[in-house]
Amino acid sequence: RRMEFVTLPINVWLDTEFFSADWTIVLNSQKAFRVNSKVLARYSRYFYKLFASAIRTAQPAMTAVTYSDPLDFSNLMAYLHYIDEHRDSERVPTETNAADDSMNEQFLGSLMQDADLLKRRLSLAKHFEIPFLIDAIVSTAIKKLSPYNCWMVMTTAVDPECNCKLLYDFAKDFILEHFVAATEQPQFVKLCSGEQLCELIDSKYLNVPAEIVIFDVICRWIETEQLDRSKYFCDLVHRMRHFMITDTQLQEMSAHHLAQTAEWQSILSTCSSLGIVEQYNPATGLWRPRQNMLVTRVAASAASLNGMVYVCMGAWHSSMEQYDCQNDQWTLLTATLPVELVGFSRSRVGLRRLHCSASACIIAQQC
């Protein structure tokens, strides 16, 4: 039985009998494909969404159905038909047999090489509100994520037509874990936006061998494209973990031509004053300056032992200082601190507490 939707009266296709037989569907009088009646019946709500907009704009007794990609729609119907025939559940399991893999590959296999195809598939699934199909697309994308395609996936996931937060989060997590390899790809400078790069650098899960690597990535992202991205420079550098940058690296950063701005001096001042120590008195609510640490730029963690406070500077500075609370004096103990010793947290020394953060080491006087 054959029916062209371009001449189908509204009252006919709304009738439940419309879904009682096998059909050959013709879109735009050009593309034809067969759909099993069970598929039509089971997924009629998805068809309804497709036809609803056409009905609102058509003449009272007629409707014209159009779809931007009939071939995509045909593939979707074949996919739904396959699931209907082989699955009791609408969800596609993560572990599939060879036949399932073949069908998934036919509908989803080329997604990671073609941004337009990924966008069409996602928008199709979102348009028809098919959760299990969205899950299948996300699952396929996760398995095939690589430094080469991760930027395409993340950019597509935030497209208004797709808006798939789950896929975006997976792509972002992949980039955070493989940041160096991902930013070496040409797609990085073409597809990554300033807002996305800010979000990545802000993340505590960003995996880099050294913080200076982030600075190099920022400069390359700004300089490679013809677009004016220099406005992002200071904002991006502000988000770096300054306490993990050595003095030599800081000098190299300051010599870069992008750093020749007035705002850079503010960043430089912040980077150079991470060893400030203040004492707080809860009774008066006042802060009192104490002797600054000997190392001016620290990633400090603290511990106490025998009335003394010991502050570890972290692997990038490889040093430890001892603070004498009575005499307000710091002593540099070593310049070759093993990395294994840098895991302290806030600790109490008698009636005093030492708080160390990325920007300051704070001694709190308790009543």
Coordinates of C-alpha atoms in Angstrom, one line a residue:
R1 CA 0.0 0.0 0.0
R2 CA 1.4 3.4 -1.0
M3 CA 0.5 6.9 0.3
E4 CA 2.0 10.2 -0.4
F5 CA 1.8 12.5 2.6
V6 CA 1.8 15.5 0.3
T7 CA -1.8 14.8 -0.5
L8 CA -2.9 13.1 2.7
P9 CA -6.1 14.6 4.4
I10 CA -5.6 15.4 8.0
N11 CA -8.5 13.3 9.3
V12 CA -7.1 10.2 7.5
W13 CA -3.7 10.2 9.1
L14 CA -5.1 11.1 12.5
D15 CA -7.3 8.0 12.4
T16 CA -5.7 5.1 14.3
E17 CA -6.5 2.9 11.3
F18 CA -3.8 4.8 9.5
F19 CA -1.2 2.7 11.5
S20 CA -2.7 -0.7 10.7
A21 CA -0.8 -1.6 7.6
D22 CA 2.6 -1.5 6.1
W23 CA 3.4 1.7 4.3
T24 CA 5.8 3.2 1.8
I25 CA 6.3 6.8 2.8
V26 CA 7.2 9.4 0.2
L27 CA 8.7 12.7 1.3
N28 CA 8.6 15.6 -1.1
S29 CA 7.4 13.2 -3.8
Q30 CA 11.0 12.1 -4.2
K31 CA 12.4 9.9 -1.4
A32 CA 10.5 6.7 -0.7
F33 CA 11.1 4.1 1.9
R34 CA 9.1 1.4 3.6
V35 CA 8.1 1.5 7.3
N36 CA 6.7 -1.5 9.2
S37 CA 3.3 -0.9 10.7
K38 CA 4.6 -1.8 14.1
V39 CA 7.1 0.9 13.9
L40 CA 4.5 3.4 12.8
A41 CA 2.2 2.4 15.7
R42 CA 5.0 2.3 18.3
Y43 CA 6.6 5.6 17.3
S44 CA 3.5 7.5 16.2
R45 CA 4.2 10.3 18.7
Y46 CA 7.5 11.0 16.8
F47 CA 5.6 11.1 13.5
Y48 CA 3.1 13.4 15.1
K49 CA 5.8 15.9 16.0
L50 CA 7.0 15.8 12.4
F51 CA 3.6 16.5 11.0
A52 CA 2.3 19.0 13.6
S53 CA 4.2 22.0 12.3
A54 CA 3.1 21.2 8.7
I55 CA -0.6 20.9 9.8
R56 CA -0.5 24.4 11.4
T57 CA 0.7 26.0 8.2
A58 CA -1.3 23.9 5.6
Q59 CA -4.8 24.3 4.3
P60 CA -7.6 23.0 6.6
A61 CA -8.1 19.7 4.7
M62 CA -4.6 19.1 3.4
T63 CA -1.1 18.9 4.8
A64 CA 2.3 19.1 3.2
V65 CA 5.1 17.3 4.9
T66 CA 8.7 18.4 4.4
Y67 CA 11.9 17.3 6.0
S68 CA 15.3 18.8 5.4
D69 CA 17.1 15.5 5.1
P70 CA 14.8 12.6 3.9
L71 CA 17.7 10.2 3.8
D72 CA 18.5 10.9 7.5
F73 CA 14.8 10.3 8.2
S74 CA 14.9 7.1 6.3
N75 CA 17.9 5.9 8.3
L76 CA 16.2 6.8 11.5
M77 CA 13.1 4.8 10.6
A78 CA 15.3 1.8 9.7
Y79 CA 17.1 2.1 13.0
L80 CA 13.8 2.3 14.9
H81 CA 12.5 -0.7 13.0
Y82 CA 15.6 -2.7 13.8
I83 CA 15.3 -1.8 17.5
D84 CA 11.6 -2.7 17.5
E85 CA 12.3 -6.1 15.9
H86 CA 15.2 -7.1 18.2
R87 CA 14.7 -5.4 21.5
D88 CA 12.1 -5.6 24.2
S89 CA 13.2 -2.3 25.6
E90 CA 13.5 1.0 23.9
R91 CA 17.0 1.5 25.3
V92 CA 20.0 0.3 23.4
P93 CA 22.3 -1.8 25.7
T94 CA 25.9 -0.9 26.0
E95 CA 26.9 -4.4 25.2
T96 CA 25.7 -5.5 21.8
N97 CA 26.1 -8.5 19.5
A98 CA 27.6 -8.4 16.1
A99 CA 24.3 -7.6 14.3
D100 CA 23.6 -4.7 16.7
D101 CA 27.1 -3.4 16.2
S102 CA 26.5 -3.5 12.4
M103 CA 23.3 -1.6 12.7
N104 CA 24.7 1.0 15.1
E105 CA 27.7 1.5 12.8
Q106 CA 25.3 2.1 9.8
F107 CA 23.4 4.8 11.6
L108 CA 26.0 6.1 14.0
G109 CA 29.4 5.0 12.7
S110 CA 30.5 8.1 10.8
L111 CA 29.4 10.6 13.5
M112 CA 32.9 11.4 14.8
Q113 CA 34.3 12.3 11.4
D114 CA 31.5 14.6 10.2
A115 CA 30.4 17.5 12.3
D116 CA 27.3 18.1 10.1
L117 CA 26.3 14.5 10.4
L118 CA 26.6 14.5 14.2
K119 CA 24.6 17.7 14.3
R120 CA 21.8 16.2 12.1
R121 CA 21.6 13.0 14.1
L122 CA 21.5 14.8 17.4
S123 CA 18.9 17.4 16.3
L124 CA 16.9 14.5 14.8
A125 CA 16.9 12.6 18.1
K126 CA 16.1 15.8 20.0
H127 CA 13.3 16.8 17.6
F128 CA 11.6 13.5 18.0
E129 CA 12.4 13.2 21.7
I130 CA 14.0 9.8 21.5
P131 CA 16.0 9.4 24.7
F132 CA 17.5 6.0 23.8
L133 CA 18.7 7.3 20.5
I134 CA 20.4 10.2 22.2
D135 CA 22.0 7.8 24.6
A136 CA 23.2 5.7 21.7
I137 CA 24.8 8.7 20.0
V138 CA 26.5 9.8 23.2
S139 CA 27.7 6.3 23.9
T140 CA 29.2 6.1 20.3
A141 CA 30.8 9.5 20.7
I142 CA 32.4 8.5 24.0
K143 CA 33.9 5.4 22.6
K144 CA 35.4 7.2 19.7
L145 CA 36.6 10.5 21.3
S146 CA 40.1 11.4 20.4
P147 CA 42.3 14.6 20.5
Y148 CA 41.4 15.0 16.9
N149 CA 37.6 15.1 17.1
C150 CA 37.0 16.2 20.7
W151 CA 36.7 19.9 19.8
M152 CA 34.2 19.1 17.1
V153 CA 32.1 17.1 19.5
M154 CA 32.1 19.7 22.2
T155 CA 31.3 22.5 19.8
T156 CA 28.4 20.5 18.2
A157 CA 27.0 19.5 21.6
V158 CA 26.4 23.2 22.5
D159 CA 24.8 24.0 19.2
P160 CA 21.3 25.3 19.9
E161 CA 19.8 22.7 17.6
C162 CA 21.5 19.9 19.6
N163 CA 22.0 21.2 23.1
C164 CA 23.3 18.0 24.5
K165 CA 24.9 18.7 27.9
L166 CA 25.7 15.1 28.5
L167 CA 27.8 14.9 25.4
Y168 CA 29.4 18.3 26.1
D169 CA 30.4 17.2 29.6
F170 CA 32.0 14.0 28.3
A171 CA 34.0 15.9 25.6
K172 CA 35.1 18.5 28.2
D173 CA 36.3 15.8 30.6
F174 CA 38.2 14.2 27.8
I175 CA 39.9 17.5 26.9
L176 CA 40.8 18.2 30.5
E177 CA 42.5 14.8 30.8
H178 CA 44.3 15.0 27.4
F179 CA 44.7 18.8 27.3
V180 CA 48.2 18.9 25.8
A181 CA 47.4 16.4 23.0
A182 CA 44.0 18.1 22.3
T183 CA 45.4 21.6 22.1
E184 CA 48.0 20.5 19.6
Q185 CA 45.3 19.7 17.0
P186 CA 44.4 22.3 14.4
Q187 CA 40.7 22.1 15.4
F188 CA 41.6 23.6 18.7
V189 CA 42.4 27.1 17.4
K190 CA 39.5 27.0 14.9
L191 CA 36.7 25.6 17.1
C192 CA 37.5 26.5 20.8
S193 CA 35.8 29.7 21.9
G194 CA 37.3 32.1 24.5
E195 CA 34.5 31.2 27.0
Q196 CA 35.2 27.5 26.6
L197 CA 39.0 28.0 27.0
C198 CA 38.3 30.0 30.2
E199 CA 36.1 27.2 31.5
L200 CA 38.8 24.6 30.8
I201 CA 41.6 26.6 32.4
D202 CA 39.4 27.3 35.4
S203 CA 38.8 23.6 36.1
K204 CA 40.7 21.9 39.0
Y205 CA 40.8 18.8 36.9
L206 CA 43.0 20.3 34.1
N207 CA 45.9 17.9 33.5
V208 CA 49.1 19.5 32.4
P209 CA 52.8 18.6 33.1
A210 CA 53.5 22.2 34.1
E211 CA 51.5 25.4 34.4
I212 CA 53.7 27.2 31.8
V213 CA 52.2 24.8 29.2
I214 CA 48.8 26.6 29.7
F215 CA 50.4 30.0 28.9
D216 CA 51.9 28.6 25.7
V217 CA 48.5 27.2 24.7
I218 CA 46.8 30.6 25.4
C219 CA 49.4 32.5 23.3
R220 CA 49.0 30.0 20.4
W221 CA 45.2 30.1 20.5
I222 CA 45.4 33.9 20.4
E223 CA 48.0 34.2 17.7
T224 CA 47.1 31.5 15.3
E225 CA 43.7 32.7 14.2
Q226 CA 43.0 35.9 12.3
L227 CA 40.3 36.8 14.8
D228 CA 41.1 39.4 17.5
R229 CA 41.4 37.3 20.5
S230 CA 43.9 39.4 22.4
K231 CA 41.1 40.7 24.6
Y232 CA 41.0 37.3 26.3
F233 CA 44.6 37.2 27.2
C234 CA 44.6 38.7 30.7
D235 CA 41.3 36.9 31.6
L236 CA 42.8 33.6 30.6
V237 CA 46.1 34.2 32.4
H238 CA 44.3 35.3 35.5
R239 CA 42.8 31.8 35.7
M240 CA 46.1 30.0 35.7
R241 CA 47.5 28.6 39.0
H242 CA 50.1 31.3 39.6
F243 CA 51.7 29.6 42.5
M244 CA 52.8 26.8 40.3
I245 CA 54.8 29.1 38.0
T246 CA 58.5 29.4 38.8
D247 CA 60.3 32.7 38.9
T248 CA 62.1 31.9 35.6
Q249 CA 58.9 31.0 33.9
L250 CA 57.3 34.2 35.2
Q251 CA 60.1 36.2 33.6
E252 CA 59.6 34.4 30.3
M253 CA 55.9 35.2 30.4
S254 CA 56.5 38.9 31.2
A255 CA 58.8 39.1 28.1
H256 CA 56.0 37.9 25.7
H257 CA 54.6 40.6 23.5
L258 CA 51.1 39.9 24.6
A259 CA 52.1 40.7 28.2
Q260 CA 53.0 44.2 27.3
T261 CA 49.8 45.7 28.8
A262 CA 49.0 47.7 31.9
E263 CA 46.7 44.9 33.1
W264 CA 49.7 42.5 33.0
Q265 CA 51.3 44.5 35.9
S266 CA 48.3 43.6 38.1
I267 CA 48.8 40.0 37.3
L268 CA 52.5 40.2 37.9
S269 CA 51.9 41.8 41.3
T270 CA 49.5 39.0 42.3
C271 CA 52.0 36.4 41.2
S272 CA 54.8 38.0 43.2
S273 CA 53.0 38.3 46.5
L274 CA 52.0 34.8 47.4
G275 CA 54.1 34.6 50.5
I276 CA 52.3 37.3 52.5
V277 CA 51.5 36.3 56.1
E278 CA 48.9 37.9 58.3
Q279 CA 47.7 37.2 61.8
Y280 CA 44.0 37.5 62.7
N281 CA 42.6 38.1 66.2
P282 CA 38.9 36.9 66.4
A283 CA 38.4 39.0 69.6
T284 CA 39.1 42.3 67.9
G285 CA 38.3 41.2 64.3
L286 CA 41.6 42.8 63.2
W287 CA 44.4 41.5 61.0
R288 CA 48.1 42.1 61.9
P289 CA 50.9 41.8 59.4
R290 CA 53.6 39.2 60.2
Q291 CA 56.9 38.4 58.8
N292 CA 56.6 37.4 55.1
M293 CA 57.8 34.0 54.1
L294 CA 61.3 33.8 52.6
V295 CA 60.0 32.3 49.3
T296 CA 57.7 35.0 47.9
R297 CA 55.8 32.7 45.6
V298 CA 54.5 29.6 47.3
A299 CA 52.0 26.8 46.9
A300 CA 51.8 26.3 50.7
S301 CA 50.6 23.4 52.8
A302 CA 51.2 23.4 56.5
A303 CA 51.7 21.0 59.5
S304 CA 52.8 21.4 63.1
L305 CA 55.5 19.7 65.1
N306 CA 56.8 20.5 68.6
G307 CA 55.3 24.0 68.6
M308 CA 56.7 24.9 65.2
V309 CA 54.8 25.4 62.0
Y310 CA 56.3 23.8 58.8
V311 CA 55.2 25.0 55.4
C312 CA 55.9 23.0 52.3
M313 CA 56.1 25.0 49.1
G314 CA 55.1 22.2 46.7
A315 CA 56.9 20.3 44.0
W316 CA 57.5 23.4 41.8
H317 CA 59.5 25.2 44.5
S318 CA 60.9 22.1 46.3
S319 CA 61.5 23.9 49.6
M320 CA 60.2 24.0 53.2
E321 CA 60.1 26.9 55.8
Q322 CA 59.8 26.7 59.5
Y323 CA 57.8 29.4 61.3
D324 CA 58.5 30.4 65.0
C325 CA 55.3 31.9 66.3
Q326 CA 56.9 33.5 69.4
N327 CA 59.6 35.3 67.5
D328 CA 57.7 35.8 64.2
Q329 CA 60.5 34.4 62.2
W330 CA 60.8 32.1 59.2
T331 CA 63.7 29.8 58.5
L332 CA 64.4 28.1 55.2
L333 CA 65.1 24.4 56.0
T334 CA 65.7 22.8 52.6
A335 CA 65.7 23.4 48.9
T336 CA 65.3 19.8 47.9
L337 CA 62.0 18.8 49.4
P338 CA 60.7 15.4 48.2
V339 CA 57.4 15.6 46.4
E340 CA 56.0 13.0 48.7
L341 CA 56.1 15.5 51.6
V342 CA 53.7 18.1 50.2
G343 CA 50.4 16.8 51.3
F344 CA 49.7 18.8 54.5
S345 CA 46.5 20.6 55.3
R346 CA 45.5 23.3 57.9
S347 CA 46.8 22.4 61.3
R348 CA 46.8 23.8 64.9
V349 CA 49.8 24.9 66.8
G350 CA 48.9 25.4 70.5
L351 CA 46.3 28.2 70.5
R352 CA 47.2 29.2 67.0
R353 CA 46.1 27.9 63.6
L354 CA 48.0 28.2 60.4
H355 CA 45.9 28.4 57.2
C356 CA 47.7 28.2 53.9
S357 CA 46.1 29.0 50.6
A358 CA 47.3 29.7 47.0
S359 CA 47.7 33.4 47.8
A360 CA 48.7 33.6 51.4
C361 CA 49.7 31.9 54.6
I362 CA 47.4 33.0 57.4
I363 CA 48.0 32.5 61.2
A364 CA 44.8 32.8 63.2
Q365 CA 45.1 33.8 66.9
Q366 CA 42.4 32.2 69.0
C367 CA 41.0 33.4 72.3

